[in-house]
Amino acid sequence: MDILGINCFSHDTAACLLRDGSIVALAEEERFNRERHTKRFPDQAIEFCLREGGIGINDVDVVGFAHRPGLDLARGAIDALRRRAPKRLAIQAAVDANLARKELDFRARWGYRGRISHVGHHDAHAGSAFFPSPFKEAAVLTLDRGGDFLSTTLQHGRGSRLRRLAQVRNPDSLGEVYSALTWYLGFQPNADEGKTMGLAPYGRDKLVSAFADLLSTTPNGLFRVNLDWFAYHKEGGWLSRRFLDLYGPPREPESEIRALHEDLAFAVQDLLEQVAVHVARDLRRRTGSANLCLAGGVALNSVMNTRLLREAGFEHIFIQPAASDAGNSLGAALWIWHHQLGRPRTGNGAMAHAFWGPEYGERECATALEGHGLAVRRVADPADKAARLLAESRVVGWFQGRAEIGPRALGARSILADPRRSETKDIVNARVKRREGFRPFAPSVLDEHGAAYFEAYYPNPFMLLVQPVRAEQRDSIPAVTHVDGTARLQTVTAAGNPDYHRLIDRFAARTGVPVVLNTSFNLRGEPIVHTPAEAVTDFLRSGMDALVLGPFLVERT
Ligand SMILES: [Fe+2]
């Protein structure tokens, strides 16, 4: 049975093909149309999924949309009145009308005559977190800005069923609070929340007590936002006059970052973590589970995730790598397969890796390299060649195999560098990424050596946890150690990605260090490259020293 999951709710549109409960293909539309966090209907992602599955649209048994139009207007109306949030109701009504139109357009454009099923926004998030996890039973937490008028749900997964235990309605939303502060700090809300997280450790705890008034926990294990400080639920704005009068105007994008901005980032990060730990502890109490599954855009906050693992009472954690709405294409399909159709979990759906996007063959790589006057060599062992260049502290573009899903490059479309020299960070920034100097770069480490480099090591294949670098190792990998001594690491196994594992292994054989710096293969503000042609273009536009594209090596002379 083929189920095509589609997320076209708002941003991060995506499609996923599930065959008899196993993922065949999953891709985000932004990688095809090159518009970061795109809202456009995922036609190209659908086309890819069908091609990968070798079927046409009318071979699909069920199309699953990751939303349920009309579900929440009544709920929204009550909240709008009670919480002075008329804008939210208007938005929800518009979203509903828009989604209904998108579905009609989809049927017409694709000529699809089959069944369509709807899965609620947070059920899709929960499905994407629990069903691909290695757990038979788990507590499931969805943390979002909002979808279907809800920001948060607490669920309990058992086998092929999920049961909702509690929920938090918009405008009470951790995601909205964090995005509002991200806007204030001069970053792009709903895109650059990671910059706020990266800035936080530079701050001091000066504003933490003041921020306690923004968001409070409730005795039933949930939370409530003090809307006096915010404007995201009203027309035009993120923060209220009260907030802006107290803290001054928001930072101009690209302007100097002052101590106030660092302290605000610290405070909002701390607030998020405290409230999330409160909610997760209660979820632990409600379920008695040792396992925690996370999804929703807020679950991309790796510092928060780590505190949930350490402080909420759970022993194990699984975080959906496409935790934002893109992953709902998968979640909707899985929800239909397991929860609606009652099919048991076989373990086939377990997501040991994130490489579900398109792959390009040798011919496509060769064609992309032609006509640029590049000295191209075909090499027998690309991983070893890349490792040699990295050991010489060169910056290497690494393009291999199927593309990864989610916002993090995980060794399929990555720019790699030498973690052993502190100046690597500046080199990569100056010549390739041109991003803010305060942002840390992440390490990829061989799983078998993780415990030697990181304290309280926990395997983390999707770069969604942060762990302290062991004090005795900080000098050996300074380029990937953040100002607070932590790193947002990715663990690499031979089973999950043999090529990338071999690369790091060869680097370790040369240098004694089983770690490389891994940043996404894109230039600033653009989606991660998808095709060989895009990789070559970025190589030519940037100061990378070398490009390893499939079996081909190009070195800059
Ligand atoms: Fe969402």
XYZ file of C-alpha atoms and ligand atoms in Angstrom:
558
model
C 0.000 0.000 0.000
C 1.338 3.399 -1.032
C 0.511 6.433 1.098
C 1.594 9.868 -0.080
C 1.919 12.314 2.813
C 1.777 16.013 2.014
C 2.505 19.026 4.170
C 1.211 22.223 2.577
C -0.097 23.778 5.780
C 2.103 26.867 5.699
C 5.903 26.914 5.517
C 8.334 24.017 4.987
C 6.101 22.210 2.523
C 7.134 18.629 1.802
C 6.059 15.232 0.528
C 6.697 11.657 1.624
C 5.958 8.277 0.078
C 5.326 5.439 2.512
C 5.089 1.895 1.115
C 3.652 -0.754 3.437
C 4.771 1.365 6.376
C 8.350 1.936 5.209
C 9.714 5.229 3.962
C 10.507 5.227 0.249
C 11.167 8.922 -0.220
C 10.845 12.171 1.675
C 11.820 15.627 0.527
C 11.264 19.274 1.250
C 10.050 21.516 -1.534
C 12.576 24.261 -0.640
C 15.422 22.048 -1.856
C 13.806 21.931 -5.290
C 12.466 25.460 -5.700
C 15.393 27.057 -3.823
C 13.138 29.207 -1.651
C 14.077 28.699 1.991
C 11.121 27.555 4.162
C 8.912 27.771 1.093
C 5.126 27.880 1.365
C 4.566 26.739 -2.210
C 2.679 23.530 -2.821
C 5.215 20.653 -2.884
C 4.660 19.584 -6.496
C 8.334 18.915 -7.147
C 8.708 16.924 -3.932
C 5.646 14.858 -4.910
C 7.102 14.280 -8.360
C 10.343 13.055 -6.792
C 8.506 10.733 -4.375
C 6.478 9.143 -7.171
C 9.572 8.729 -9.369
C 11.476 7.143 -6.496
C 8.551 4.785 -5.893
C 8.200 4.003 -9.590
C 4.481 4.845 -9.617
C 2.029 7.388 -10.977
C -0.266 9.543 -8.890
C -3.275 7.276 -9.366
C -1.302 4.293 -8.080
C -1.291 6.002 -4.699
C -3.800 4.360 -2.333
C -4.235 7.273 0.036
C -3.073 10.879 -0.067
C -2.678 12.153 3.477
C -2.784 15.878 4.123
C -1.180 16.979 7.359
C -4.048 19.208 8.427
C -7.756 18.978 9.135
C -9.618 21.946 7.734
C -12.537 23.196 9.768
C -11.420 21.311 12.848
C -10.746 24.205 15.084
C -12.846 27.174 14.170
C -15.193 26.715 17.103
C -12.297 26.199 19.480
C -10.578 29.193 17.952
C -13.646 31.394 18.323
C -13.911 30.706 22.047
C -10.231 31.377 22.584
C -10.302 34.488 20.461
C -12.970 35.997 22.656
C -11.422 34.891 25.916
C -7.866 35.815 25.088
C -8.383 38.993 23.066
C -6.915 37.271 20.039
C -9.217 37.987 17.092
C -6.317 37.927 14.643
C -5.738 34.256 15.340
C -9.301 33.325 14.485
C -9.157 35.295 11.247
C -5.873 33.618 10.356
C -7.286 30.183 11.125
C -10.321 30.806 8.955
C -8.103 31.996 6.125
C -5.784 29.008 6.547
C -8.739 26.622 6.402
C -10.173 28.194 3.262
C -6.746 28.213 1.696
C -6.136 24.532 2.499
C -9.446 23.479 1.013
C -8.551 25.355 -2.169
C -5.058 23.797 -2.260
C -6.584 20.316 -2.136
C -8.981 21.057 -4.980
C -6.123 22.503 -7.008
C -4.018 19.423 -6.249
C -6.708 17.068 -7.523
C -7.188 19.122 -10.659
C -3.502 19.653 -11.428
C -2.450 16.051 -10.808
C -5.657 14.405 -12.020
C -5.821 12.487 -8.754
C -9.063 10.545 -8.348
C -8.252 8.503 -5.239
C -8.845 8.796 -1.543
C -7.760 11.767 0.535
C -7.370 11.558 4.287
C -6.713 14.308 6.810
C -4.475 14.168 9.849
C -4.430 16.914 12.489
C -1.328 19.074 12.608
C -0.134 17.837 15.984
C -1.123 14.246 15.289
C 1.138 14.436 12.239
C 3.942 15.890 14.392
C 3.374 13.178 17.022
C 3.260 10.476 14.346
C 6.552 11.728 12.911
C 8.125 11.553 16.360
C 6.812 8.233 17.660
C 6.271 5.836 14.747
C 9.822 6.125 13.301
C 11.355 5.938 16.787
C 12.948 2.745 18.094
C 10.428 2.655 20.985
C 7.406 0.366 21.326
C 6.050 2.723 23.957
C 6.919 6.371 24.580
C 5.845 9.741 25.879
C 5.392 12.098 22.932
C 5.665 15.855 23.116
C 4.892 18.190 20.219
C 6.177 21.743 20.666
C 5.279 24.239 18.007
C 4.420 27.811 17.227
C 0.975 26.608 16.307
C -1.090 24.417 14.055
C -4.806 23.605 14.212
C -4.940 26.314 16.865
C -2.758 24.303 19.215
C 0.849 25.000 20.171
C 1.619 21.916 22.248
C 0.341 18.413 22.762
C 1.242 15.687 25.237
C 0.637 12.214 23.886
C 1.315 8.622 24.805
C 2.348 6.191 22.093
C 1.918 2.426 22.390
C 2.495 0.133 19.447
C 0.519 1.545 16.570
C -1.621 3.947 18.634
C -1.179 7.443 19.972
C -3.396 8.853 22.673
C -3.610 12.574 23.414
C -3.345 13.383 27.109
C -3.303 17.163 27.130
C -2.891 20.139 24.854
C -2.139 23.841 24.961
C -4.038 26.226 22.721
C -2.709 29.242 20.925
C -1.945 31.973 21.683
C -0.179 30.255 24.591
C 2.841 29.065 22.647
C 6.510 28.475 23.400
C 7.288 28.752 19.702
C 5.595 32.142 19.396
C 7.438 33.514 22.438
C 10.788 32.316 21.085
C 10.072 33.608 17.580
C 9.018 36.995 18.987
C 12.369 37.365 20.739
C 14.158 36.123 17.622
C 12.477 38.957 15.711
C 13.499 41.439 18.418
C 17.106 40.322 18.135
C 17.152 41.236 14.437
C 16.918 37.695 13.092
C 14.219 36.245 10.879
C 11.410 34.705 12.908
C 10.379 31.186 11.928
C 13.782 30.638 10.331
C 16.632 31.916 12.471
C 15.655 30.694 15.934
C 18.931 28.757 15.952
C 20.787 32.081 15.946
C 19.017 33.095 19.159
C 20.007 29.761 20.680
C 23.612 30.220 19.516
C 23.763 33.729 20.957
C 22.328 32.732 24.343
C 25.537 31.408 25.978
C 27.220 34.797 25.448
C 24.638 36.429 27.706
C 24.420 36.772 31.459
C 21.468 35.786 33.625
C 20.494 39.437 34.261
C 17.018 39.253 32.731
C 15.975 35.757 33.732
C 13.910 36.866 36.729
C 12.204 39.633 34.738
C 11.356 37.169 32.003
C 9.547 34.946 34.483
C 6.601 37.323 34.008
C 6.400 36.550 30.266
C 5.524 32.926 30.622
C 4.367 30.958 33.619
C 3.907 27.296 34.312
C 0.516 26.068 35.470
C -0.145 23.432 38.153
C -1.567 21.011 35.563
C 1.854 20.666 33.987
C 1.270 23.146 31.180
C 2.014 26.876 30.728
C 0.452 30.224 30.004
C 1.804 33.269 28.167
C 1.319 36.742 29.614
C 0.056 38.451 26.467
C 0.697 41.912 27.953
C 4.251 41.490 26.664
C 3.403 40.238 23.194
C 1.650 41.269 20.003
C 1.980 38.123 17.903
C -1.680 37.302 18.446
C -2.823 40.714 17.189
C -2.391 42.739 14.037
C 1.107 43.616 12.960
C 3.848 42.800 15.366
C 5.513 40.387 17.687
C 6.045 42.240 20.960
C 3.808 44.700 22.772
C 4.381 48.381 23.396
C 5.078 47.447 27.030
C 7.996 45.205 26.016
C 9.387 47.731 23.533
C 9.103 50.607 26.025
C 11.059 48.618 28.590
C 13.788 47.122 26.371
C 13.920 49.689 23.569
C 13.502 49.239 19.831
C 14.415 45.897 18.256
C 17.910 45.359 16.931
C 18.345 46.308 13.286
C 19.303 43.222 11.271
C 23.074 43.036 10.653
C 23.781 45.789 13.208
C 26.093 45.397 16.177
C 25.091 42.856 18.802
C 25.145 44.463 22.233
C 25.223 42.980 25.717
C 21.467 43.565 26.021
C 20.846 41.328 23.012
C 23.015 38.588 24.453
C 21.235 38.832 27.796
C 17.819 38.709 26.123
C 18.840 35.624 24.139
C 20.071 34.027 27.370
C 16.808 34.849 29.141
C 14.438 33.560 26.469
C 16.466 30.378 26.030
C 16.456 29.788 29.774
C 12.720 30.483 29.964
C 12.002 28.047 27.141
C 14.085 25.346 28.806
C 12.493 25.796 32.222
C 8.949 25.652 30.906
C 9.685 22.753 28.573
C 11.261 20.773 31.441
C 8.144 21.477 33.531
C 5.872 20.152 30.760
C 8.069 17.133 30.050
C 8.280 16.201 33.725
C 4.533 16.188 33.879
C 4.366 14.089 30.725
C 6.774 11.663 32.333
C 4.505 11.510 35.392
C 1.365 11.017 33.251
C 2.868 8.220 31.149
C 5.434 6.623 33.444
C 7.477 6.156 30.290
C 11.267 6.055 30.152
C 11.221 7.133 26.484
C 10.605 10.605 25.094
C 9.805 11.478 21.469
C 9.859 15.055 20.232
C 8.688 16.930 17.150
C 7.388 20.383 16.218
C 9.544 23.336 15.257
C 10.612 24.017 18.852
C 12.163 20.518 18.971
C 14.930 21.843 16.722
C 16.220 23.647 19.833
C 18.997 21.209 20.660
C 19.962 22.881 23.934
C 16.395 22.507 25.205
C 16.261 18.900 23.986
C 19.332 18.061 26.016
C 17.815 19.494 29.170
C 14.658 17.469 28.559
C 16.752 14.314 28.312
C 18.782 15.157 31.418
C 16.216 16.726 33.726
C 12.717 15.482 32.934
C 13.265 11.926 34.124
C 13.538 10.118 30.783
C 16.272 7.649 29.903
C 15.979 7.652 26.117
C 15.052 10.211 23.512
C 14.165 10.272 19.820
C 13.809 13.554 17.961
C 12.382 13.651 14.457
C 15.143 15.146 12.240
C 12.552 17.021 10.161
C 10.947 18.311 13.354
C 9.426 21.338 11.664
C 6.303 21.046 9.519
C 8.217 19.306 6.715
C 8.238 16.167 8.864
C 4.441 16.255 8.969
C 4.354 14.786 5.463
C 5.925 11.688 7.006
C 3.875 11.963 10.185
C 0.575 12.132 8.296
C 1.435 9.072 6.201
C 2.548 7.104 9.277
C -0.516 8.177 11.248
C -2.781 6.879 8.484
C -0.876 3.588 8.197
C -0.653 2.829 11.900
C -3.267 4.804 13.739
C -6.093 4.948 11.171
C -5.517 1.613 9.418
C -4.276 -0.137 12.538
C -1.273 -1.699 10.837
C 1.317 -2.901 13.344
C 4.799 -1.480 13.554
C 7.357 -3.877 12.183
C 10.448 -1.809 12.863
C 10.856 -1.161 9.151
C 9.783 2.403 9.647
C 12.442 3.045 12.261
C 14.476 5.989 11.170
C 18.104 5.085 11.670
C 19.169 7.787 9.245
C 17.815 10.851 7.453
C 18.894 10.151 3.855
C 15.551 9.978 2.065
C 16.031 12.667 -0.597
C 17.211 12.403 -4.204
C 20.452 10.805 -5.313
C 22.366 11.704 -8.455
C 24.533 9.377 -10.471
C 28.043 9.672 -11.832
C 26.808 10.964 -15.175
C 24.946 13.872 -13.571
C 27.980 14.745 -11.456
C 30.242 14.670 -14.537
C 27.855 16.856 -16.539
C 27.652 19.410 -13.719
C 31.455 19.699 -13.652
C 31.816 20.277 -17.398
C 32.358 23.651 -18.989
C 33.850 25.492 -16.001
C 37.507 24.957 -16.818
C 37.929 22.830 -13.683
C 40.621 20.174 -13.324
C 38.418 17.201 -12.509
C 39.815 13.860 -11.350
C 37.929 10.645 -10.837
C 39.178 9.112 -7.588
C 38.962 5.525 -6.377
C 38.333 6.419 -2.727
C 36.567 9.789 -2.370
C 36.296 9.479 1.422
C 40.035 8.957 1.799
C 40.829 11.849 -0.540
C 38.504 14.159 1.401
C 40.096 13.034 4.681
C 43.566 13.794 3.339
C 42.513 17.322 2.342
C 40.849 17.922 5.716
C 43.987 16.748 7.519
C 45.799 19.473 5.547
C 43.224 21.914 6.990
C 41.522 22.505 3.687
C 37.808 23.311 3.395
C 36.017 20.582 1.454
C 32.570 20.447 -0.145
C 31.230 16.907 0.287
C 28.344 15.729 -1.893
C 27.444 12.020 -1.739
C 24.405 9.793 -1.969
C 20.823 10.608 -1.127
C 20.116 14.050 0.302
C 19.295 14.365 3.983
C 15.956 15.681 5.215
C 15.559 18.375 7.852
C 17.483 21.593 8.337
C 20.830 20.019 9.283
C 23.395 18.724 6.836
C 24.314 15.252 8.044
C 27.090 14.192 5.708
C 25.341 13.972 2.345
C 25.415 17.699 1.420
C 28.023 19.092 3.819
C 30.935 21.488 3.902
C 33.670 19.932 6.022
C 36.704 21.406 7.732
C 39.438 20.649 10.247
C 38.137 20.933 13.836
C 41.639 20.978 15.366
C 42.480 24.625 14.644
C 40.500 27.424 16.263
C 41.028 29.620 13.193
C 39.055 27.123 11.062
C 35.856 28.800 12.214
C 36.975 32.170 10.866
C 38.282 30.609 7.664
C 35.000 28.838 6.937
C 33.074 31.993 7.772
C 35.230 34.312 5.718
C 35.581 32.159 2.658
C 32.414 30.122 2.497
C 29.553 30.704 4.890
C 29.809 34.432 5.657
C 27.627 34.013 8.702
C 27.626 35.737 12.074
C 30.860 35.155 13.977
C 29.060 34.215 17.217
C 27.433 31.134 15.699
C 29.128 27.863 16.532
C 30.045 25.176 14.038
C 29.061 21.622 14.745
C 31.173 18.466 14.913
C 30.495 15.049 13.439
C 32.063 12.332 15.568
C 32.358 8.602 15.060
C 29.842 6.993 17.388
C 32.448 4.557 18.714
C 34.592 7.486 19.923
C 31.801 9.766 21.145
C 32.264 9.013 24.833
C 35.961 9.892 24.646
C 35.148 13.398 23.442
C 31.825 14.305 25.040
C 30.554 14.136 28.604
C 27.382 12.159 29.278
C 27.601 10.992 25.684
C 24.292 10.109 24.066
C 24.115 8.977 20.408
C 22.609 11.716 18.336
C 22.543 11.019 14.584
C 20.483 14.114 13.689
C 22.493 16.857 15.407
C 19.660 17.688 17.790
C 21.358 17.447 21.179
C 24.125 19.531 22.718
C 26.765 17.919 24.876
C 29.753 19.251 26.822
C 33.123 18.642 25.207
C 35.327 16.844 27.736
C 37.666 19.389 29.331
C 40.736 17.407 28.263
C 39.544 17.422 24.619
C 38.639 21.097 24.227
C 42.068 22.005 22.912
C 41.938 19.183 20.383
C 38.689 20.344 18.704
C 38.491 24.113 19.376
C 36.741 24.958 16.082
C 33.627 23.033 17.100
C 33.549 23.880 20.810
C 31.095 26.685 21.597
C 31.836 29.523 24.007
C 30.158 27.573 26.840
C 32.263 24.456 26.234
C 29.500 22.493 24.502
C 28.993 21.195 20.983
C 25.898 20.375 18.945
C 27.296 17.126 17.736
C 26.235 14.577 15.175
C 27.181 10.969 15.790
C 28.050 8.927 12.728
C 27.728 5.176 12.423
C 28.894 2.910 9.623
C 25.353 1.586 9.310
C 23.771 5.044 9.046
C 26.204 6.522 6.509
C 29.107 4.285 5.427
C 30.780 6.875 3.142
C 30.798 9.610 5.761
C 31.861 7.172 8.466
C 34.798 6.124 6.310
C 35.769 9.741 5.714
C 35.951 10.528 9.447
C 37.691 7.216 10.099
C 40.364 8.057 7.496
C 40.721 11.536 9.018
C 41.223 9.929 12.440
C 43.840 7.558 11.004
C 45.828 10.584 9.817
C 45.299 12.940 12.750
C 44.234 10.855 15.743
C 40.987 12.893 15.930
C 37.731 11.086 14.979
C 35.884 14.382 14.549
C 35.310 16.760 11.618
C 33.611 20.151 11.412
C 30.343 19.751 9.507
C 28.296 22.671 8.234
C 25.535 22.656 5.670
C 26.450 22.877 1.996
C 24.846 26.193 1.137
C 25.762 29.819 0.949
C 24.226 32.241 3.380
C 20.448 32.366 3.426
C 19.942 29.713 0.746
C 18.567 26.182 1.153
C 21.068 23.315 1.300
C 22.224 22.336 -2.201
C 20.319 19.468 -3.751
C 21.806 18.752 -7.164
C 25.380 18.378 -8.420
C 24.924 21.544 -10.494
C 24.041 23.559 -7.378
C 27.048 22.141 -5.547
C 29.359 23.161 -8.396
C 27.830 26.652 -8.511
C 28.410 27.137 -4.775
C 31.938 25.793 -5.080
C 32.677 28.350 -7.795
C 31.020 31.192 -5.855
C 32.826 30.476 -2.582
C 36.327 29.966 -1.261
C 36.116 26.211 -0.706
C 39.470 24.512 -1.372
C 38.051 21.358 -2.875
C 34.862 19.673 -3.924
C 34.246 15.940 -3.683
C 31.222 15.329 -5.888
C 30.329 11.658 -6.040
C 33.469 9.971 -7.381
C 35.004 13.237 -8.639
C 37.529 15.510 -6.981
C 38.152 19.131 -7.892
C 40.885 21.067 -6.129
C 41.162 24.807 -6.322
C 44.527 25.794 -7.660
Fe 4.004 22.587 13.243
